[in-house]
Amino acid sequence: PSGSFLVHLTVCYELFQYLTIGMQASAEVFDTVSSTLTRFHQTKDKEDVFDLHRSRTLLDLELVTSAYLRLLQRHLSCRTGSLHPLRTALQGALLVFPDNPEFLNMFIELESRSHIAGRLRRYFDRAVQEAATPIPFLFAIQAEVKRLEMISSQSTVAMATNLDTTKRTNGASVPYVPQTGVTHRIRSLFERGCASPVAQGCVLLWRWFMAFEMQQGNYTQAKAVFFRALQNCPWAKLLYMDAVQWFPDDLQDVLDIMVEKEIRVRAPLEEVELLMEGEGPDG
């Protein structure tokens, strides 16, 4: 969405002030416009979900905030200085827009530069408790996955003693992720998300959970996650496709479940086997 004329005017004026005077002047423009939009938004009836003007005002505020954060991020990437202004602006933006993927990704990228995960974990612990959508759960998991990747990349001793970074599980080769305290926290976040009424219908969450267990080499737990996912999202064909990939020995069982759930199968298994035989050396 491009927003109203006010958004374009504000972004242009912010850039002009930044290029001619500096970041402080650009911040003053943002503060003035955002406070005006916030006051206008708060004066509207919050119970009227069909108030078009209120929705447009909130969208304009989100777009103006996004433009300012990108400018501030660009400014700090070109200069050495404290990250406190960006961190403060991000925290203020997330208070108003807790489900904005761009703001959450910025916050994770900012805090990932530090080896101390306290601030990031405190925020997401609160965010998942107050979540109204699956988005906070997904980004909380993403933050921990990034931390796990950083820990794994720094484990030079493990890499020297184990050159094979893949693990074969039930015939499928998957990247191996070592067991750490972060691993248990990721699993805990998956469990909290799958038990939450706002996130248990998210197909991406279940697929990610199943892939994570396979990366850990937990074949039995991954299959259990698959059957739990079917109880919440029986209509999601992607879950069945993942099961065929991860559990090739259970192909017939997965197909039987798809037929039972009235999920469309493009070709019966018998026809596929005949076609594969026809493409053999004599075919």
mmCIF file of C-alpha atoms in Angstrom, residues 19-137:
data_model
loop_
_atom_site.group_PDB
_atom_site.id
_atom_site.type_symbol
_atom_site.label_atom_id
_atom_site.label_comp_id
_atom_site.label_asym_id
_atom_site.label_seq_id
_atom_site.Cartn_x
_atom_site.Cartn_y
_atom_site.Cartn_z
ATOM 1 C CA LEU A 19 20.129 15.663 3.234
ATOM 2 C CA THR A 20 20.226 19.378 3.972
ATOM 3 C CA ILE A 21 20.407 19.564 7.780
ATOM 4 C CA GLY A 22 20.796 16.141 9.354
ATOM 5 C CA MET A 23 19.140 13.208 11.045
ATOM 6 C CA GLN A 24 17.857 15.242 13.965
ATOM 7 C CA ALA A 25 15.831 17.500 11.667
ATOM 8 C CA SER A 26 14.388 14.459 9.912
ATOM 9 C CA ALA A 27 13.457 12.950 13.292
ATOM 10 C CA GLU A 28 11.592 16.131 14.232
ATOM 11 C CA VAL A 29 9.479 15.846 11.077
ATOM 12 C CA PHE A 30 8.615 12.262 11.915
ATOM 13 C CA ASP A 31 7.782 13.081 15.544
ATOM 14 C CA THR A 32 5.429 15.877 14.490
ATOM 15 C CA VAL A 33 3.550 13.850 11.889
ATOM 16 C CA SER A 34 3.374 10.653 13.946
ATOM 17 C CA SER A 35 2.061 12.457 17.026
ATOM 18 C CA THR A 36 -0.626 14.157 14.912
ATOM 19 C CA LEU A 37 -1.699 10.876 13.314
ATOM 20 C CA THR A 38 -1.695 9.141 16.698
ATOM 21 C CA ARG A 39 -3.944 11.810 18.250
ATOM 22 C CA PHE A 40 -6.323 11.646 15.297
ATOM 23 C CA HIS A 41 -6.406 7.857 15.497
ATOM 24 C CA GLN A 42 -7.136 7.880 19.231
ATOM 25 C CA THR A 43 -10.036 10.318 18.873
ATOM 26 C CA LYS A 44 -11.903 7.883 16.649
ATOM 27 C CA ASP A 45 -14.249 5.234 17.997
ATOM 28 C CA LYS A 46 -12.093 2.141 18.551
ATOM 29 C CA GLU A 47 -15.137 -0.136 18.647
ATOM 30 C CA ASP A 48 -16.122 0.795 15.093
ATOM 31 C CA VAL A 49 -14.083 -1.731 13.105
ATOM 32 C CA PHE A 50 -15.591 -0.430 9.847
ATOM 33 C CA ASP A 51 -14.346 3.138 10.326
ATOM 34 C CA LEU A 52 -12.537 3.700 7.031
ATOM 35 C CA HIS A 53 -10.898 6.973 8.084
ATOM 36 C CA ARG A 54 -9.485 5.385 11.238
ATOM 37 C CA SER A 55 -8.085 2.465 9.242
ATOM 38 C CA ARG A 56 -6.466 4.803 6.722
ATOM 39 C CA THR A 57 -4.961 6.886 9.500
ATOM 40 C CA LEU A 58 -3.444 3.791 11.091
ATOM 41 C CA LEU A 59 -2.075 2.686 7.711
ATOM 42 C CA ASP A 60 -0.535 6.122 7.126
ATOM 43 C CA LEU A 61 1.091 6.021 10.562
ATOM 44 C CA GLU A 62 2.519 2.569 9.846
ATOM 45 C CA LEU A 63 3.937 3.637 6.473
ATOM 46 C CA VAL A 64 5.449 6.841 7.867
ATOM 47 C CA THR A 65 7.023 4.874 10.705
ATOM 48 C CA SER A 66 8.415 2.320 8.266
ATOM 49 C CA ALA A 67 10.007 5.009 6.105
ATOM 50 C CA TYR A 68 11.579 6.714 9.112
ATOM 51 C CA LEU A 69 12.991 3.463 10.506
ATOM 52 C CA ARG A 70 14.541 2.565 7.150
ATOM 53 C CA LEU A 71 16.121 6.020 6.950
ATOM 54 C CA LEU A 72 17.443 5.754 10.497
ATOM 55 C CA GLN A 73 18.780 2.271 9.825
ATOM 56 C CA ARG A 74 20.542 3.508 6.688
ATOM 57 C CA HIS A 75 21.973 6.476 8.586
ATOM 58 C CA LEU A 76 23.447 4.294 11.328
ATOM 59 C CA SER A 77 24.855 1.780 8.837
ATOM 60 C CA CYS A 78 26.948 4.535 7.230
ATOM 61 C CA ARG A 79 28.227 6.013 10.484
ATOM 62 C CA THR A 80 29.619 4.775 13.752
ATOM 63 C CA GLY A 81 27.506 5.614 16.740
ATOM 64 C CA SER A 82 25.074 4.382 19.320
ATOM 65 C CA LEU A 83 22.205 2.138 18.240
ATOM 66 C CA HIS A 84 20.025 3.525 21.022
ATOM 67 C CA PRO A 85 17.963 5.838 18.727
ATOM 68 C CA LEU A 86 17.086 2.961 16.393
ATOM 69 C CA ARG A 87 16.341 0.620 19.284
ATOM 70 C CA THR A 88 14.080 3.192 20.945
ATOM 71 C CA ALA A 89 12.242 3.936 17.691
ATOM 72 C CA LEU A 90 11.752 0.223 17.001
ATOM 73 C CA GLN A 91 10.400 -0.475 20.457
ATOM 74 C CA GLY A 92 7.939 2.401 20.095
ATOM 75 C CA ALA A 93 6.847 1.138 16.667
ATOM 76 C CA LEU A 94 6.316 -2.402 17.967
ATOM 77 C CA LEU A 95 4.101 -1.123 20.759
ATOM 78 C CA VAL A 96 1.704 0.213 18.131
ATOM 79 C CA PHE A 97 2.257 -2.421 15.436
ATOM 80 C CA PRO A 98 3.266 -5.667 17.193
ATOM 81 C CA ASP A 99 2.464 -7.792 14.120
ATOM 82 C CA ASN A 100 4.423 -5.821 11.529
ATOM 83 C CA PRO A 101 6.911 -8.259 9.929
ATOM 84 C CA GLU A 102 9.273 -5.506 8.801
ATOM 85 C CA PHE A 103 9.609 -4.028 12.292
ATOM 86 C CA LEU A 104 10.043 -7.444 13.885
ATOM 87 C CA ASN A 105 12.735 -8.388 11.383
ATOM 88 C CA MET A 106 14.564 -5.102 12.008
ATOM 89 C CA PHE A 107 14.410 -5.730 15.738
ATOM 90 C CA ILE A 108 15.823 -9.241 15.380
ATOM 91 C CA GLU A 109 18.619 -8.059 13.084
ATOM 92 C CA LEU A 110 19.514 -5.279 15.509
ATOM 93 C CA GLU A 111 19.591 -7.450 18.609
ATOM 94 C CA SER A 112 21.352 -10.327 16.832
ATOM 95 C CA ARG A 113 24.505 -8.234 16.730
ATOM 96 C CA SER A 114 24.821 -8.735 20.454
ATOM 97 C CA HIS A 115 25.721 -12.030 22.109
ATOM 98 C CA ILE A 116 23.297 -11.182 24.928
ATOM 99 C CA ALA A 117 19.782 -12.294 24.041
ATOM 100 C CA GLY A 118 18.063 -10.978 27.158
ATOM 101 C CA ARG A 119 16.329 -7.973 25.601
ATOM 102 C CA LEU A 120 15.127 -9.959 22.598
ATOM 103 C CA ARG A 121 13.802 -12.824 24.720
ATOM 104 C CA ARG A 122 12.056 -10.514 27.176
ATOM 105 C CA TYR A 123 10.245 -8.816 24.323
ATOM 106 C CA PHE A 124 9.100 -12.022 22.652
ATOM 107 C CA ASP A 125 8.103 -13.649 25.945
ATOM 108 C CA ARG A 126 5.680 -10.794 26.420
ATOM 109 C CA ALA A 127 4.682 -10.648 22.730
ATOM 110 C CA VAL A 128 3.642 -14.303 22.470
ATOM 111 C CA GLN A 129 1.528 -13.979 25.631
ATOM 112 C CA GLU A 130 -0.345 -11.026 24.126
ATOM 113 C CA ALA A 131 -0.350 -12.331 20.541
ATOM 114 C CA ALA A 132 -3.498 -11.935 18.472
ATOM 115 C CA THR A 133 -1.953 -13.543 15.365
ATOM 116 C CA PRO A 134 0.680 -16.245 14.688
ATOM 117 C CA ILE A 135 3.251 -13.631 13.621
ATOM 118 C CA PRO A 136 4.889 -13.058 17.056
ATOM 119 C CA PHE A 137 5.348 -16.817 17.470
#
